[in-house]
PDB file of C-alpha atoms in Angstrom:
ATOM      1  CA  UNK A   4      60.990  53.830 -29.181  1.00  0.00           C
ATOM      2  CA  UNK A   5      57.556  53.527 -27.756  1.00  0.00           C
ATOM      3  CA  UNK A   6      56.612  51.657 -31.073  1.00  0.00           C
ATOM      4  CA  UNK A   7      59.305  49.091 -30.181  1.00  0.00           C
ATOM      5  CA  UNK A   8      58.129  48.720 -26.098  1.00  0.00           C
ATOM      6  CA  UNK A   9      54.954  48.309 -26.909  1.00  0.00           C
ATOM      7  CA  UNK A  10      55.647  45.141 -29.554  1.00  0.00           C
ATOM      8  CA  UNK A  11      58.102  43.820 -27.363  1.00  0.00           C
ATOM      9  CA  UNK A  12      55.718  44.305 -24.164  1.00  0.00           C
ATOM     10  CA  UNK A  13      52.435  42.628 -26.976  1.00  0.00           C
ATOM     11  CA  UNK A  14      55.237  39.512 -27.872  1.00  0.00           C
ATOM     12  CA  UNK A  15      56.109  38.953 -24.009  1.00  0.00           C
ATOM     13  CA  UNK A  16      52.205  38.802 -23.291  1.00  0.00           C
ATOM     14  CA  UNK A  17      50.961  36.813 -26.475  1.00  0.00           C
ATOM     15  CA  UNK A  18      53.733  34.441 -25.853  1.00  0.00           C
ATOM     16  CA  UNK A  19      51.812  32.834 -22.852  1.00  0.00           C
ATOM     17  CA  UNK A  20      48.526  31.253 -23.880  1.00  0.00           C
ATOM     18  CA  UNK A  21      45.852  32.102 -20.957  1.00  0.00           C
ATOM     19  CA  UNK A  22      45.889  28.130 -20.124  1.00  0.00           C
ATOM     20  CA  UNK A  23      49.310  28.410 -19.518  1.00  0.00           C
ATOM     21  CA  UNK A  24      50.189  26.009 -22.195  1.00  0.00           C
ATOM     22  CA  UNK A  25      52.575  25.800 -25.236  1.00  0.00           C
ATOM     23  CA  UNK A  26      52.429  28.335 -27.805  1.00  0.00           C
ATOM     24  CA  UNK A  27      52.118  27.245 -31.489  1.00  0.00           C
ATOM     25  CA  UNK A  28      55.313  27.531 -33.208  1.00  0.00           C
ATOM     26  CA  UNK A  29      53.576  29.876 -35.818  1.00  0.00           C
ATOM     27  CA  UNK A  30      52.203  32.330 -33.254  1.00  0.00           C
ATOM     28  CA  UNK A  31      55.474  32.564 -31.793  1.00  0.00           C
ATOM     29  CA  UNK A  32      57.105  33.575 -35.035  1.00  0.00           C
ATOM     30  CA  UNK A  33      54.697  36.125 -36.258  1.00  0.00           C
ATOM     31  CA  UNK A  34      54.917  38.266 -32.769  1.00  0.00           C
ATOM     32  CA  UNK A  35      58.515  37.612 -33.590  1.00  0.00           C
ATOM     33  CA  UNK A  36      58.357  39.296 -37.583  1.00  0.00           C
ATOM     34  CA  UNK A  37      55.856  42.003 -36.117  1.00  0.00           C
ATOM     35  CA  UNK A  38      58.155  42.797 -33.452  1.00  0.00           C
ATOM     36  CA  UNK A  39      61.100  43.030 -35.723  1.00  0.00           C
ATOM     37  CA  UNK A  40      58.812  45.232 -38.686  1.00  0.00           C
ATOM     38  CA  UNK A  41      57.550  47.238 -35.872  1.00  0.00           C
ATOM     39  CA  UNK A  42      61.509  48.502 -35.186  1.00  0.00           C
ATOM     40  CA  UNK A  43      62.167  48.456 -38.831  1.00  0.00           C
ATOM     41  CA  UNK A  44      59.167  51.165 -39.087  1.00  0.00           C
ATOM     42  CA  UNK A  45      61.014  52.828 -36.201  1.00  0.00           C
ATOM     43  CA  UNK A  46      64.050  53.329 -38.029  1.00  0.00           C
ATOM     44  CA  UNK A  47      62.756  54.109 -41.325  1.00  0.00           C
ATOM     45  CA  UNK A  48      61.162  56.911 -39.153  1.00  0.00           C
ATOM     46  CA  UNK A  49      63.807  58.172 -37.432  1.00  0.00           C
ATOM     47  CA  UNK A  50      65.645  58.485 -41.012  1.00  0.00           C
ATOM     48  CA  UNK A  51      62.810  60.315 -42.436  1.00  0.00           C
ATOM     49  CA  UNK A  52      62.723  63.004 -39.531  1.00  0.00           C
ATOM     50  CA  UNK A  53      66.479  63.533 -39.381  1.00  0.00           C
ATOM     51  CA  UNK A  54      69.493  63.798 -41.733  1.00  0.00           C
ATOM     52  CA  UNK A  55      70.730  60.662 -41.889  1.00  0.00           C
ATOM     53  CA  UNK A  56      73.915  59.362 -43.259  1.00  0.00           C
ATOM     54  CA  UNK A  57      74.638  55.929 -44.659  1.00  0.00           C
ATOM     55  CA  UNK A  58      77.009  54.874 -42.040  1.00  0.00           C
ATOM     56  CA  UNK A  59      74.177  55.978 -39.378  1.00  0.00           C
ATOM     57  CA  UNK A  60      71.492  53.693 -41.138  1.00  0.00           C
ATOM     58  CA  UNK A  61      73.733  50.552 -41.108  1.00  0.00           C
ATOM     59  CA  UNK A  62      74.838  51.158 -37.541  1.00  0.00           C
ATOM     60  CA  UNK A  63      70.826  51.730 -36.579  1.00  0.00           C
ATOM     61  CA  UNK A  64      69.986  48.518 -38.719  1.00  0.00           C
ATOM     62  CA  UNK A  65      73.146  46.373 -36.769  1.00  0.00           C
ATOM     63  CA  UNK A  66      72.741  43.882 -33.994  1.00  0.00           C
ATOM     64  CA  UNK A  67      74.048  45.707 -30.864  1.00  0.00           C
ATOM     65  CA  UNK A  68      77.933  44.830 -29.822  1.00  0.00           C
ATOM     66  CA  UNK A  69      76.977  45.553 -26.460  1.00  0.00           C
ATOM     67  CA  UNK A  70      73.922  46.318 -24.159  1.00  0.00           C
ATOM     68  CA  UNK A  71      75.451  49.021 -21.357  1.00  0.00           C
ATOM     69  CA  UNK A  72      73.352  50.315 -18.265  1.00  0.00           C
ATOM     70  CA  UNK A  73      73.776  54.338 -18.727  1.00  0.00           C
ATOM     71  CA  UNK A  74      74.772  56.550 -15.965  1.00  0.00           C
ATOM     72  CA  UNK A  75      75.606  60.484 -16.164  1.00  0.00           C
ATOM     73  CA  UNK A  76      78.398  62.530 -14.961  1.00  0.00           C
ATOM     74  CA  UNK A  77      79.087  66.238 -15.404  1.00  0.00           C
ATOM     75  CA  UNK A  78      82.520  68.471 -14.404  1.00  0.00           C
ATOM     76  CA  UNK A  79      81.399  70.873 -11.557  1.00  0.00           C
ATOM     77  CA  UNK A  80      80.143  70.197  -8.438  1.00  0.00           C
ATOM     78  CA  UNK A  81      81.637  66.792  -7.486  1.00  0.00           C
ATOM     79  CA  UNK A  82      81.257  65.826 -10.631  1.00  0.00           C
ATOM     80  CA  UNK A  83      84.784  64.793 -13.394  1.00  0.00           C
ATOM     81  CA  UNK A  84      87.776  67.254 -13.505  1.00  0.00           C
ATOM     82  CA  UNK A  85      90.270  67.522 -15.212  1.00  0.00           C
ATOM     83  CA  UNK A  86      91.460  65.334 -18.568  1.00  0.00           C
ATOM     84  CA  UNK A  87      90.253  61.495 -18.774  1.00  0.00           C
ATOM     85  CA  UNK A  88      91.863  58.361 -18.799  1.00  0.00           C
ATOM     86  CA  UNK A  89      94.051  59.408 -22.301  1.00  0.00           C
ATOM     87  CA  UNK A  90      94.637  62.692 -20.883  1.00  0.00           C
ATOM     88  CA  UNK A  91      92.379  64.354 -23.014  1.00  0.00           C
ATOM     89  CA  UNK A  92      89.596  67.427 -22.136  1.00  0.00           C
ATOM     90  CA  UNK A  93      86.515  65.471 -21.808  1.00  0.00           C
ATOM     91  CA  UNK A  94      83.871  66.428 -24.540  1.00  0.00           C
ATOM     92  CA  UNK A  95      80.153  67.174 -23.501  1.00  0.00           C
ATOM     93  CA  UNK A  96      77.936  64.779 -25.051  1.00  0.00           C
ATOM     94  CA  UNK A  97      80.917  62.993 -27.028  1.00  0.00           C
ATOM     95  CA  UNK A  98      83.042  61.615 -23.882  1.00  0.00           C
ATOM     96  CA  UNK A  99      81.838  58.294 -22.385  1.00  0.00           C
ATOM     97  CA  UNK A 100      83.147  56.083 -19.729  1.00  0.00           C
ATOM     98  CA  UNK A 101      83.536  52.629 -19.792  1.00  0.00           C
ATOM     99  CA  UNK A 102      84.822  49.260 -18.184  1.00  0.00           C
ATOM    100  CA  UNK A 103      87.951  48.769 -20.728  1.00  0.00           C
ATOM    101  CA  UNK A 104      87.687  44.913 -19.967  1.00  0.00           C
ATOM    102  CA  UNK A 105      83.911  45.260 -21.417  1.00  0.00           C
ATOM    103  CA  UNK A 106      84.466  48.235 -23.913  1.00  0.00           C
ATOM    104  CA  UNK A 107      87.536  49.177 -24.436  1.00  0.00           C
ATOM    105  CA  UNK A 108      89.420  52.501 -24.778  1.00  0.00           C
ATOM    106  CA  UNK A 109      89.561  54.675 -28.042  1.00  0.00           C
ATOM    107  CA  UNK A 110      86.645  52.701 -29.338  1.00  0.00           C
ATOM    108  CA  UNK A 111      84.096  54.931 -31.485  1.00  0.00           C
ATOM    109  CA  UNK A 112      80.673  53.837 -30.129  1.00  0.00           C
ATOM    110  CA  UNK A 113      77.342  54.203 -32.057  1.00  0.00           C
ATOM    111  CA  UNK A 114      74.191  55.009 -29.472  1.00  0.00           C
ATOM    112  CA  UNK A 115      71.045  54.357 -30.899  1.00  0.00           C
ATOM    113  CA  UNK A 116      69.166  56.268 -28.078  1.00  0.00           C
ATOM    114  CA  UNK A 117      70.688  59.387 -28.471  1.00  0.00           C
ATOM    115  CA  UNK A 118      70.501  59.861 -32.251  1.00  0.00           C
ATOM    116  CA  UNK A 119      68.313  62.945 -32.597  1.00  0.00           C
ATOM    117  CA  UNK A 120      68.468  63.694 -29.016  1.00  0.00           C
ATOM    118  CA  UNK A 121      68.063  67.642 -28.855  1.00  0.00           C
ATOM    119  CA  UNK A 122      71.179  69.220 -27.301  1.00  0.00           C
ATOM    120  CA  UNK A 123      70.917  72.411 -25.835  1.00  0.00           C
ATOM    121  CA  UNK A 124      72.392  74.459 -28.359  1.00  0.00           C
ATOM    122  CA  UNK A 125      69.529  73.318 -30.758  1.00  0.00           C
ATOM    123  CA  UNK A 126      71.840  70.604 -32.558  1.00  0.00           C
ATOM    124  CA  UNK A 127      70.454  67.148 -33.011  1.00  0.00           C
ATOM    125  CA  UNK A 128      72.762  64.330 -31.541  1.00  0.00           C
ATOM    126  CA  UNK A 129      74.161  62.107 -34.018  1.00  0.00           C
ATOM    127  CA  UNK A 130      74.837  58.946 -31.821  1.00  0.00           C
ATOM    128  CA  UNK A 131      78.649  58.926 -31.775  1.00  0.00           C
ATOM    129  CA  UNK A 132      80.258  58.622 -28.450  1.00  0.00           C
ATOM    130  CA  UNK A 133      84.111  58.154 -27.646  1.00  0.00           C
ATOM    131  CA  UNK A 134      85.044  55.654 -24.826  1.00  0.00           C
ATOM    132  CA  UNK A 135      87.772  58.062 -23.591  1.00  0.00           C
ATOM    133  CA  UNK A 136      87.288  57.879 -20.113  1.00  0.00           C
ATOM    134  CA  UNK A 137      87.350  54.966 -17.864  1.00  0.00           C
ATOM    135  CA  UNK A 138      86.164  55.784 -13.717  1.00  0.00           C
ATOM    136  CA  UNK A 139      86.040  53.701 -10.548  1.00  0.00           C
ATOM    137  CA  UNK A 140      82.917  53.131 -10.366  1.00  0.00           C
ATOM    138  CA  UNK A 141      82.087  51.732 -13.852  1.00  0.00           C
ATOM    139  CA  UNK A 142      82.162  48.019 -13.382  1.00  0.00           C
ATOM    140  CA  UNK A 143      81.079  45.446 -15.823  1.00  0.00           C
ATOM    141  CA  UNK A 144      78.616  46.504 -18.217  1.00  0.00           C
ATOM    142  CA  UNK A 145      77.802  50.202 -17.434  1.00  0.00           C
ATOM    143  CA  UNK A 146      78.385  53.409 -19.716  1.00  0.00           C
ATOM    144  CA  UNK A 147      78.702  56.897 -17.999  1.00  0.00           C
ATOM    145  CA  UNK A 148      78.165  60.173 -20.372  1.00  0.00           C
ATOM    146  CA  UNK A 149      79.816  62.944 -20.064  1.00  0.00           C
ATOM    147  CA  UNK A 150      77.041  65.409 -20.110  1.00  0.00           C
ATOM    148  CA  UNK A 151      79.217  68.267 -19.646  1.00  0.00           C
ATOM    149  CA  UNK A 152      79.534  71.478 -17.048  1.00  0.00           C
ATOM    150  CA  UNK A 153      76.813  71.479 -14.285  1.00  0.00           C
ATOM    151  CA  UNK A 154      74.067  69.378 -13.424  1.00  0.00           C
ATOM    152  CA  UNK A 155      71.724  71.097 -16.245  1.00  0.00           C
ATOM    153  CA  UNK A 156      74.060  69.819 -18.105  1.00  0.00           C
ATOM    154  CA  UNK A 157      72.461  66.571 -18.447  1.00  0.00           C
ATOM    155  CA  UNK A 158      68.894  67.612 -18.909  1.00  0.00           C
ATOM    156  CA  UNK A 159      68.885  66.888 -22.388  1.00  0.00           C
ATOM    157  CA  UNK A 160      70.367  62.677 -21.400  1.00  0.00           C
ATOM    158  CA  UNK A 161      68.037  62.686 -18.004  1.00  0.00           C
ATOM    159  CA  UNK A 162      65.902  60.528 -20.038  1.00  0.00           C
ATOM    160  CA  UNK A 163      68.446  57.772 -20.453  1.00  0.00           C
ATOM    161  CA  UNK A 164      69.701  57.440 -16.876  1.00  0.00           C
ATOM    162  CA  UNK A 165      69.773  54.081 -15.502  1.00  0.00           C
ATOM    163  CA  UNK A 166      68.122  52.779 -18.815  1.00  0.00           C
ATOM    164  CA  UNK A 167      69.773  50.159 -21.044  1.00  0.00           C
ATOM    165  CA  UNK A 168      71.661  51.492 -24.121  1.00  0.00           C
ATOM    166  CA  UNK A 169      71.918  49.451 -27.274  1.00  0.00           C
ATOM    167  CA  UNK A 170      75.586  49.987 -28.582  1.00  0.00           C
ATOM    168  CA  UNK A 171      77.210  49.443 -31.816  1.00  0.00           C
ATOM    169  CA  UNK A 172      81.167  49.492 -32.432  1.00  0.00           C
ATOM    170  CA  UNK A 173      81.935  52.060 -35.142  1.00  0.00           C
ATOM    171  CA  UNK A 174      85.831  51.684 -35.087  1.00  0.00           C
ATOM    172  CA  UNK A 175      88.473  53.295 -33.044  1.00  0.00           C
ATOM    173  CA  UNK A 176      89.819  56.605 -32.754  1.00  0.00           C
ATOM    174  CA  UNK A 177      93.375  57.982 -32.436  1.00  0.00           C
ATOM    175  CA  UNK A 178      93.861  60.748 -30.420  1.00  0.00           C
ATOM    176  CA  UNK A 179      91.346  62.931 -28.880  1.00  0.00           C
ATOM    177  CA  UNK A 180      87.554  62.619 -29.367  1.00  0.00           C
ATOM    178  CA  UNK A 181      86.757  65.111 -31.456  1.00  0.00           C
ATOM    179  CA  UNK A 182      85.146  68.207 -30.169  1.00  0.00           C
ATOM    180  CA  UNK A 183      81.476  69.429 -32.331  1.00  0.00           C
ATOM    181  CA  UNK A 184      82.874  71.499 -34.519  1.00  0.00           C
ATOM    182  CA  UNK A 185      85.926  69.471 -35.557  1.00  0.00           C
ATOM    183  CA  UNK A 186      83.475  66.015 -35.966  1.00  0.00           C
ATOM    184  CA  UNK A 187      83.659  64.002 -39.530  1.00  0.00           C
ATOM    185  CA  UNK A 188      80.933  61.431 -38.665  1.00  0.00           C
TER     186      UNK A 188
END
């Protein structure tokens, strides 16, 4: 991730010439292709360290279907009770509400930030997320994860508050989002 900030933030600066004048055509395009191999690097990365499947590498590798600002909520406290939106039990750290006029309902959504994320039961996160849930206060292009029961709930997601998620559609669901131990991803 840091890999990818840091070309983006080297592109943004070489981009502007000190005189403030044009940038050749050819500059432009090789901050461009280092940019882009920089994430490629990323990804072939985050493949080596993890098991990853097939389906995970093409949805890593996709352009994003949406770009969502990420917010957390938890059950306890003031936080979600009860079923969401389809009347299902809300799943920690598979449950995620959206906007349905931006995302809709019982899509399967691919995370990219959260693949690998450590989850407190020592499980790596495999990035798939089930818009399930929809909740007042998620307007427009926001995403709110259902961390789960508590507020330490979220500590392993804290990272991702109020950042920008990159999104990919992996198809819909029927149902109920699956719970951990009943997942086929």
């Amino acid at each position: 991730m840091l890999n990818t900030v840091a070309a983006l933030a080297a592109l943004w600066a070489l981009s502007f010439s000190p005189t403030g004048g044009p940038v050749p055509y050819e500059t432009v395009l090789a901050q461009e292709t280092a940019a882009a191999e920089a994430q490629a690097a990323q990804i072939a990365q985050l493949a080596d360290a993890l098991d990853i499947s097939d389906e995970q590498q093409q949805h890593l590798e996709a352009d994003p279907d949406w770009r969502a600002s990420a917010r957390l909520y938890h059950a306890g406290g003031g936080g979600a009770t009860g079923n969401d939106s389809l009347g299902c039990r809300p799943i920690p750290m598979r449950t995620v509400a959206t906007d349905p006029r931006v995302i809709p309902r019982r899509t399967r959504l691919f995370i990219r930030e959260t693949v690998g994320l450590e989850l407190p039961d020592g499980k790596k996160h495999d990035g798939y997320w089930y818009a399930s849930d929809t909740g007042g206060a998620i307007r427009g292009a926001k995403i709110d994860l259902y961390t789960g029961h508590g507020r330490q709930s979220m500590r392993p997601v804290m990272p991702l508050n109020m950042k920008t998620l990159t999104i990919v559609d992996a198809g819909d669901f029927d149902g109920c989002p699956p719970s951990w131990e009943t997942a086929s991803n």
